[in-house]
PDB file as gemmi writes it, atoms N, CA and C in Angstrom:
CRYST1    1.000    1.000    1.000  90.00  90.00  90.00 P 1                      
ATOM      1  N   UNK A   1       2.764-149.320 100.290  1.00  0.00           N  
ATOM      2  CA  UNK A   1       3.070-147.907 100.361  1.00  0.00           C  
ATOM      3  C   UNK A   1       4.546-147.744 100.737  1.00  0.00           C  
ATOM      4  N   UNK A   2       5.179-146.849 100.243  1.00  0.00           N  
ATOM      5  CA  UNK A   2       6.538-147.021  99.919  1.00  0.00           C  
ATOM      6  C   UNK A   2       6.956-146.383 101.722  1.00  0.00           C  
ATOM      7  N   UNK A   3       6.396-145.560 101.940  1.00  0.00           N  
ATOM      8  CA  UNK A   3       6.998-144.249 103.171  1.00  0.00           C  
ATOM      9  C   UNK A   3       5.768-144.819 104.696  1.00  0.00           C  
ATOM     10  N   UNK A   4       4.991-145.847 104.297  1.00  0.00           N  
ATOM     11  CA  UNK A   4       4.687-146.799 105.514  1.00  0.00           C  
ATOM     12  C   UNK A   4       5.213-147.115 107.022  1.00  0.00           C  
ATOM     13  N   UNK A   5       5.052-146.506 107.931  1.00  0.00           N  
ATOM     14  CA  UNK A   5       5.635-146.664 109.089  1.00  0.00           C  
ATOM     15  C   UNK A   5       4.520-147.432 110.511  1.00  0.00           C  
ATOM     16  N   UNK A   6       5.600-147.308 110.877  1.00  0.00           N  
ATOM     17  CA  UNK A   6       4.557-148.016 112.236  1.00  0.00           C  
ATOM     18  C   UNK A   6       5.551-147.901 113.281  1.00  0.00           C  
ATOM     19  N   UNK A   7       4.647-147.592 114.646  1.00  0.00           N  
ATOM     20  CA  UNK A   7       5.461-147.206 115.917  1.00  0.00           C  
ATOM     21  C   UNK A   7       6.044-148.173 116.077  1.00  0.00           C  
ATOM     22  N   UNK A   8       7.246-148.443 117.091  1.00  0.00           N  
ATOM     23  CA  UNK A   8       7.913-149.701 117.643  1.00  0.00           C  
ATOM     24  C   UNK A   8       7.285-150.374 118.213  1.00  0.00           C  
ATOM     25  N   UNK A   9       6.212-150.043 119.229  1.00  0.00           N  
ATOM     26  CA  UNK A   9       5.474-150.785 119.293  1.00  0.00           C  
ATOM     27  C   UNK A   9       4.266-151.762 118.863  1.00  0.00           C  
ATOM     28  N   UNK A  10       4.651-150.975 117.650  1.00  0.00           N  
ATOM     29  CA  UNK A  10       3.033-151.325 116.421  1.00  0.00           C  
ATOM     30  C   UNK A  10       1.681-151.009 116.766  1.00  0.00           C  
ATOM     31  N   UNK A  11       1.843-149.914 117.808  1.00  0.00           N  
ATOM     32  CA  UNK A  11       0.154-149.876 118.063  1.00  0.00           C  
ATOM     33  C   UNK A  11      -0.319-148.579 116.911  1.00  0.00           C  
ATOM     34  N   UNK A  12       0.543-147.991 116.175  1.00  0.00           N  
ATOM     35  CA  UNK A  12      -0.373-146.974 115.774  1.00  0.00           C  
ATOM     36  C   UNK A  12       0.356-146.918 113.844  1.00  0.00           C  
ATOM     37  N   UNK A  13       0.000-147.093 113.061  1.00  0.00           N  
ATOM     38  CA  UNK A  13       0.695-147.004 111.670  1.00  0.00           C  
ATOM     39  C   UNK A  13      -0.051-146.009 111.361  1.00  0.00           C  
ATOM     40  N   UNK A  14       1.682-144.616 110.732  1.00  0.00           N  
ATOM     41  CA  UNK A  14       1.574-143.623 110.228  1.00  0.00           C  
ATOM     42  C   UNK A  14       1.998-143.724 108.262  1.00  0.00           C  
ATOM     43  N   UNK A  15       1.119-143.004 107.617  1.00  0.00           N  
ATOM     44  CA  UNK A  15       0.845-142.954 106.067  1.00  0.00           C  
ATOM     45  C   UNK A  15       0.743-141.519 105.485  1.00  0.00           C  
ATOM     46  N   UNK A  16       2.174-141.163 105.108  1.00  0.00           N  
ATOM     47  CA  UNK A  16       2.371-139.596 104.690  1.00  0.00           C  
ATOM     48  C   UNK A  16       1.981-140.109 103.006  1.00  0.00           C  
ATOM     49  N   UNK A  17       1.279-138.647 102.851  1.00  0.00           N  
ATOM     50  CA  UNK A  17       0.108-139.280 101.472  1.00  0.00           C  
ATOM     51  C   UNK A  17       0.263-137.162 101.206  1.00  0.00           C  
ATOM     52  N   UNK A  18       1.841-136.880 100.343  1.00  0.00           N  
ATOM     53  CA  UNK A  18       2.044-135.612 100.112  1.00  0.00           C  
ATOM     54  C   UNK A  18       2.269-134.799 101.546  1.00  0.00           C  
ATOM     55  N   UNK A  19       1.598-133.666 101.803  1.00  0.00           N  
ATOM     56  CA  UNK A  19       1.933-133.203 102.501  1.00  0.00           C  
ATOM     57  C   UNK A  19       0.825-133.367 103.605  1.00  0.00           C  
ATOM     58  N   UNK A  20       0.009-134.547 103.672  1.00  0.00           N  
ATOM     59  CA  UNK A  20      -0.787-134.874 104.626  1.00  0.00           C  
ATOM     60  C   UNK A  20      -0.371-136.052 105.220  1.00  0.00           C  
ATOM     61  N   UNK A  21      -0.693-136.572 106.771  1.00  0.00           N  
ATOM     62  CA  UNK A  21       0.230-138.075 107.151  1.00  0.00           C  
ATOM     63  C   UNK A  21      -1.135-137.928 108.000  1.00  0.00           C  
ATOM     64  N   UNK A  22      -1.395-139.179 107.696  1.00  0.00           N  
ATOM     65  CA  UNK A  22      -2.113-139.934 108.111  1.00  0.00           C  
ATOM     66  C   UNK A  22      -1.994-141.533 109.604  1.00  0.00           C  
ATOM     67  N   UNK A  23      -2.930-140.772 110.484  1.00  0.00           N  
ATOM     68  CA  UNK A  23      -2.285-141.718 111.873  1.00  0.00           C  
ATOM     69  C   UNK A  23      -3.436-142.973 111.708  1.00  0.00           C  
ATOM     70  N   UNK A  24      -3.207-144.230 112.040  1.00  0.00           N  
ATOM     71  CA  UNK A  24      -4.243-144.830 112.639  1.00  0.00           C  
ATOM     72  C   UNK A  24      -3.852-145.648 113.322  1.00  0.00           C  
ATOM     73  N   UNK A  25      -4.729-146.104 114.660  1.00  0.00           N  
ATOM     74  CA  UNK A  25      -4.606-147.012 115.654  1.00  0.00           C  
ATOM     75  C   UNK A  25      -5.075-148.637 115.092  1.00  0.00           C  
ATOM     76  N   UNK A  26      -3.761-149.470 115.077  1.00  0.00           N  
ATOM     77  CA  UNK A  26      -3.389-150.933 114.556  1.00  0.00           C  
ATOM     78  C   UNK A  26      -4.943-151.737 115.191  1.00  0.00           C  
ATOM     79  N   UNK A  27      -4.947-151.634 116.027  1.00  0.00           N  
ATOM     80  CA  UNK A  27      -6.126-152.434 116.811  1.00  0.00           C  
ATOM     81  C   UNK A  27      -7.303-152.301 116.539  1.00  0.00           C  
ATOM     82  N   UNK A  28      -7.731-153.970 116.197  1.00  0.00           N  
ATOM     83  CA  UNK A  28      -9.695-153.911 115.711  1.00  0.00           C  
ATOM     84  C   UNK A  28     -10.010-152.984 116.445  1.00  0.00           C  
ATOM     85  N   UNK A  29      -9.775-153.518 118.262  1.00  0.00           N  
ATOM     86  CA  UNK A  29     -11.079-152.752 119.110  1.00  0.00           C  
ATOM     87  C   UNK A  29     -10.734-151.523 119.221  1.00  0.00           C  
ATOM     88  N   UNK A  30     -10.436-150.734 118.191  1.00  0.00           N  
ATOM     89  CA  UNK A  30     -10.015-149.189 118.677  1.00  0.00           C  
ATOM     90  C   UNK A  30     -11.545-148.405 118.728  1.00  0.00           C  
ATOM     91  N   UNK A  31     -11.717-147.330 119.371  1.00  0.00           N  
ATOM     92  CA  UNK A  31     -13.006-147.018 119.421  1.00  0.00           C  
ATOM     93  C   UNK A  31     -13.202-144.967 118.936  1.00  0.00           C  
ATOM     94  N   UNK A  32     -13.762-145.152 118.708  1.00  0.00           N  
ATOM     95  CA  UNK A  32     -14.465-143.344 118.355  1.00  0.00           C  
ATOM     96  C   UNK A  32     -13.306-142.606 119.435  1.00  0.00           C  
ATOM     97  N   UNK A  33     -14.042-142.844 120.750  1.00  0.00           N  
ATOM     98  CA  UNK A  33     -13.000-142.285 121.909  1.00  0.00           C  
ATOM     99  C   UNK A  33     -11.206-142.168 122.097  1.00  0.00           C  
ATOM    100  N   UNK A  34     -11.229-143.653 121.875  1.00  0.00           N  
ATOM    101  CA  UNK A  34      -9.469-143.592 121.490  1.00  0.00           C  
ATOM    102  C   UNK A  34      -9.183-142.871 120.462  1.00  0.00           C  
ATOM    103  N   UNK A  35      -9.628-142.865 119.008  1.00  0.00           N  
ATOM    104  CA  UNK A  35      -9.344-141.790 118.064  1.00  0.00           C  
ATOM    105  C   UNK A  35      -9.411-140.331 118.565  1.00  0.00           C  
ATOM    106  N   UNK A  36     -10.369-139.855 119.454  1.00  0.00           N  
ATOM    107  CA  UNK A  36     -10.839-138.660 119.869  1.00  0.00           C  
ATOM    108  C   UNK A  36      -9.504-138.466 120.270  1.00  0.00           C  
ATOM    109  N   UNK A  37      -9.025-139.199 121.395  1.00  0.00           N  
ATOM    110  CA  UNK A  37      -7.902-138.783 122.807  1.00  0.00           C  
ATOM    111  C   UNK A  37      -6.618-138.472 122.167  1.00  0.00           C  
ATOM    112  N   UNK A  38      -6.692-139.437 120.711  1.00  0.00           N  
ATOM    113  CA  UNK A  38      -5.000-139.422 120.023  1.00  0.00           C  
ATOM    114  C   UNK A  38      -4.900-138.630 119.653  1.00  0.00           C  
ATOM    115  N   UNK A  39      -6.377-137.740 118.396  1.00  0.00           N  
ATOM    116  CA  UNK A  39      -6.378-136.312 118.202  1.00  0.00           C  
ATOM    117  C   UNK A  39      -5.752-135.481 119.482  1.00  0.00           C  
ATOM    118  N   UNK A  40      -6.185-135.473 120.250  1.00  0.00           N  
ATOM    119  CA  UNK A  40      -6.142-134.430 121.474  1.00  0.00           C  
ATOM    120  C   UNK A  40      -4.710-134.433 122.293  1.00  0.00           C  
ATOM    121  N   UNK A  41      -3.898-135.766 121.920  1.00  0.00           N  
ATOM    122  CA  UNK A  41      -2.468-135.661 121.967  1.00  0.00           C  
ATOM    123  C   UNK A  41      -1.560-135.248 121.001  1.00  0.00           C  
ATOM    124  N   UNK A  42      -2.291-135.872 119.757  1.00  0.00           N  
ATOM    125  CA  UNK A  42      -1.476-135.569 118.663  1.00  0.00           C  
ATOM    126  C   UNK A  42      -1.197-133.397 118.407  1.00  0.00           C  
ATOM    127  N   UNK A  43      -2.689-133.023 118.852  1.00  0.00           N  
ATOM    128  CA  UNK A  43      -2.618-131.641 118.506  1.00  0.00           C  
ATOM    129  C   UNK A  43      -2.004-130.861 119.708  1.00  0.00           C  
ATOM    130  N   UNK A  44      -1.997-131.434 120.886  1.00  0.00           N  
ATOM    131  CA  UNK A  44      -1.052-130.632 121.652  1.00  0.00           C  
ATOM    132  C   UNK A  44       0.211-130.671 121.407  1.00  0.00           C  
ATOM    133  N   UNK A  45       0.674-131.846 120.896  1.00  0.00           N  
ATOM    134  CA  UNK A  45       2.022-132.357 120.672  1.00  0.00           C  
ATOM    135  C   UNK A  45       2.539-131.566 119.655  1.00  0.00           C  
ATOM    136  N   UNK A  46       1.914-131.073 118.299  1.00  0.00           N  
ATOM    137  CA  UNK A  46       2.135-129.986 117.475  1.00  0.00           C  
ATOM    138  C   UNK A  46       1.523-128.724 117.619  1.00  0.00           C  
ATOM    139  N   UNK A  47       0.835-128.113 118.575  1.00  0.00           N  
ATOM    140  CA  UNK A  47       0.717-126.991 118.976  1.00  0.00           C  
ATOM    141  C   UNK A  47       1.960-125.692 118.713  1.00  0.00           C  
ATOM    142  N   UNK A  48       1.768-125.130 118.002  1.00  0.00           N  
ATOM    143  CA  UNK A  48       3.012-124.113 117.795  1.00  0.00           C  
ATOM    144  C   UNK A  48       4.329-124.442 117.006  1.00  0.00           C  
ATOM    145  N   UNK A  49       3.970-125.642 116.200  1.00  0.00           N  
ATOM    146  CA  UNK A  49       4.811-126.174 114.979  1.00  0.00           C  
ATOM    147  C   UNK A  49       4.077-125.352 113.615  1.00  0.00           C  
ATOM    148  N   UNK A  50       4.879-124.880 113.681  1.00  0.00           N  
ATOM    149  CA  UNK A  50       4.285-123.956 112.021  1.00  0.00           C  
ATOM    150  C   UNK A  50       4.317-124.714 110.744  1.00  0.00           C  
ATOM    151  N   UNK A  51       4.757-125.929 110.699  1.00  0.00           N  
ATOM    152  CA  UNK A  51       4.361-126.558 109.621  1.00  0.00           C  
ATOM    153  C   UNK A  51       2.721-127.271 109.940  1.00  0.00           C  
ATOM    154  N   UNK A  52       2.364-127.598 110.668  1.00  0.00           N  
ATOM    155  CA  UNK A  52       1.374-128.468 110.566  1.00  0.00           C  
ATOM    156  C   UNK A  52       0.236-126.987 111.359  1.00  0.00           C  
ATOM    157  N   UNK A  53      -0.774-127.158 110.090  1.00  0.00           N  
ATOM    158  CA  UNK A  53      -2.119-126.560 110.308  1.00  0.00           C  
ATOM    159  C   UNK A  53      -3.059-127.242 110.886  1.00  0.00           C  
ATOM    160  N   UNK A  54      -3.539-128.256 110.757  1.00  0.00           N  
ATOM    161  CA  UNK A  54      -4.279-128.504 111.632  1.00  0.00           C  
ATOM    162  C   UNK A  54      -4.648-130.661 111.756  1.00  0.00           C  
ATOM    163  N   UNK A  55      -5.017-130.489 112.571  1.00  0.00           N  
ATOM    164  CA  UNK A  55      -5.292-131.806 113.357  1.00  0.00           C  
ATOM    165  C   UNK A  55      -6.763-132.735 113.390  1.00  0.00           C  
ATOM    166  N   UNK A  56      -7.054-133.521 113.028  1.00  0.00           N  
ATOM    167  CA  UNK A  56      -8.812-133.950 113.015  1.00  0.00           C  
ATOM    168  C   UNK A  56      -8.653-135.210 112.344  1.00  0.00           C  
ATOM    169  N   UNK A  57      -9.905-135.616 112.908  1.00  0.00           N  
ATOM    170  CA  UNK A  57     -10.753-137.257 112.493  1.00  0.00           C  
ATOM    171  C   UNK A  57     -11.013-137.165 111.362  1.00  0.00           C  
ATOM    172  N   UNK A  58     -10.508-137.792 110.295  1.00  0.00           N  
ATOM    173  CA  UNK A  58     -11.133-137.663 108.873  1.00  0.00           C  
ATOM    174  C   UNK A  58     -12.545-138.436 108.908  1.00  0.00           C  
ATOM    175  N   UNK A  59     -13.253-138.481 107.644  1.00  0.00           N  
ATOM    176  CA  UNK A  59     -14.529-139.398 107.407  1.00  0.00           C  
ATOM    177  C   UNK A  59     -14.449-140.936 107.554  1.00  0.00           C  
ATOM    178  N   UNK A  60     -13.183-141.272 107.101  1.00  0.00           N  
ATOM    179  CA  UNK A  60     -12.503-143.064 107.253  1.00  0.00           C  
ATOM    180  C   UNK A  60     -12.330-143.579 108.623  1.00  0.00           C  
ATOM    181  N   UNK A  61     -12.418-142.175 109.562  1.00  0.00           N  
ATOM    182  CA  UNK A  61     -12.192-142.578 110.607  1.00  0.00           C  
ATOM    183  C   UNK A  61     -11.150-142.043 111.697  1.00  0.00           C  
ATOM    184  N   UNK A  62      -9.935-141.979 110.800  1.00  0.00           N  
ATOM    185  CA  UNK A  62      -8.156-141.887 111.500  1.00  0.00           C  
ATOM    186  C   UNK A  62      -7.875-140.537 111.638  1.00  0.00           C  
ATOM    187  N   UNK A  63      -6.926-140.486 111.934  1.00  0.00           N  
ATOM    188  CA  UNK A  63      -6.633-138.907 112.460  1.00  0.00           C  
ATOM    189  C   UNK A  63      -5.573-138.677 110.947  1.00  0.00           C  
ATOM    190  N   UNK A  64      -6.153-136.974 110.154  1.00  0.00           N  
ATOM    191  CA  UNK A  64      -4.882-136.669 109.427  1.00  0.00           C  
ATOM    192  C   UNK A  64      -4.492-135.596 110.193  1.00  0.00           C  
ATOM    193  N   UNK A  65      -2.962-135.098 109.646  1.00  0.00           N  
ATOM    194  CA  UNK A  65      -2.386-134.680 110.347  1.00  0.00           C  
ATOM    195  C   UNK A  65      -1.664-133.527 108.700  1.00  0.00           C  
ATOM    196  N   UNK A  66      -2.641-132.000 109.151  1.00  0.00           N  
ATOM    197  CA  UNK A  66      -2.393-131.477 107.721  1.00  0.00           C  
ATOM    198  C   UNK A  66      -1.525-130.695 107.595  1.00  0.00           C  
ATOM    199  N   UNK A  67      -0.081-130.523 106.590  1.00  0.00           N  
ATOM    200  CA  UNK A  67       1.544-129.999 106.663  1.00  0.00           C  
ATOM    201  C   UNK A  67       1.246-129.168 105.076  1.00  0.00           C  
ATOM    202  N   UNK A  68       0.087-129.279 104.790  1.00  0.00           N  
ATOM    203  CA  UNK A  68      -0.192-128.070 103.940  1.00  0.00           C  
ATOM    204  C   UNK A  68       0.736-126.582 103.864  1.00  0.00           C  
ATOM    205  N   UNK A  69       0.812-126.266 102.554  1.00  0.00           N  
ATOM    206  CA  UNK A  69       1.228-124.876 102.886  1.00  0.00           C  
ATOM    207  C   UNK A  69      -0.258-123.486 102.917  1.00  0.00           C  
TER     208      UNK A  69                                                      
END                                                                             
């Protein structure tokens, strides 16, 4: 994937796929809960950013992150 990123630390690789980006946590043992908590940072963290509508666990699992118009 051409626009492939990953934190400096490598714990979390982000995948912008159009105007949706896609988060997921690098680690086998990541769990339901850790996905839950990252949602729950990730959406405070864009709270009142008018590009991004909204925040959630997709079906695959990972958090998208939707920049929809």
């Amino acid at each position: 994937m051409k626009y492939k990123r990953f934190t400096d630390d490598g714990k979390y690789g982000i995948f912008p796929t159009g105007r949706l980006i896609n988060v997921r946590i690098e680690s086998p043992y990541a769990t339901t809960k850790d996905y839950e908590n990252l949602r729950k940072d990730l959406e405070r963290y864009y709270r009142g950013n008018p590009n991004v509508n909204k925040v959630y666990i997709c079906q695959g699992g990972t958090i998208m992150i939707d920049c929809r118009n």
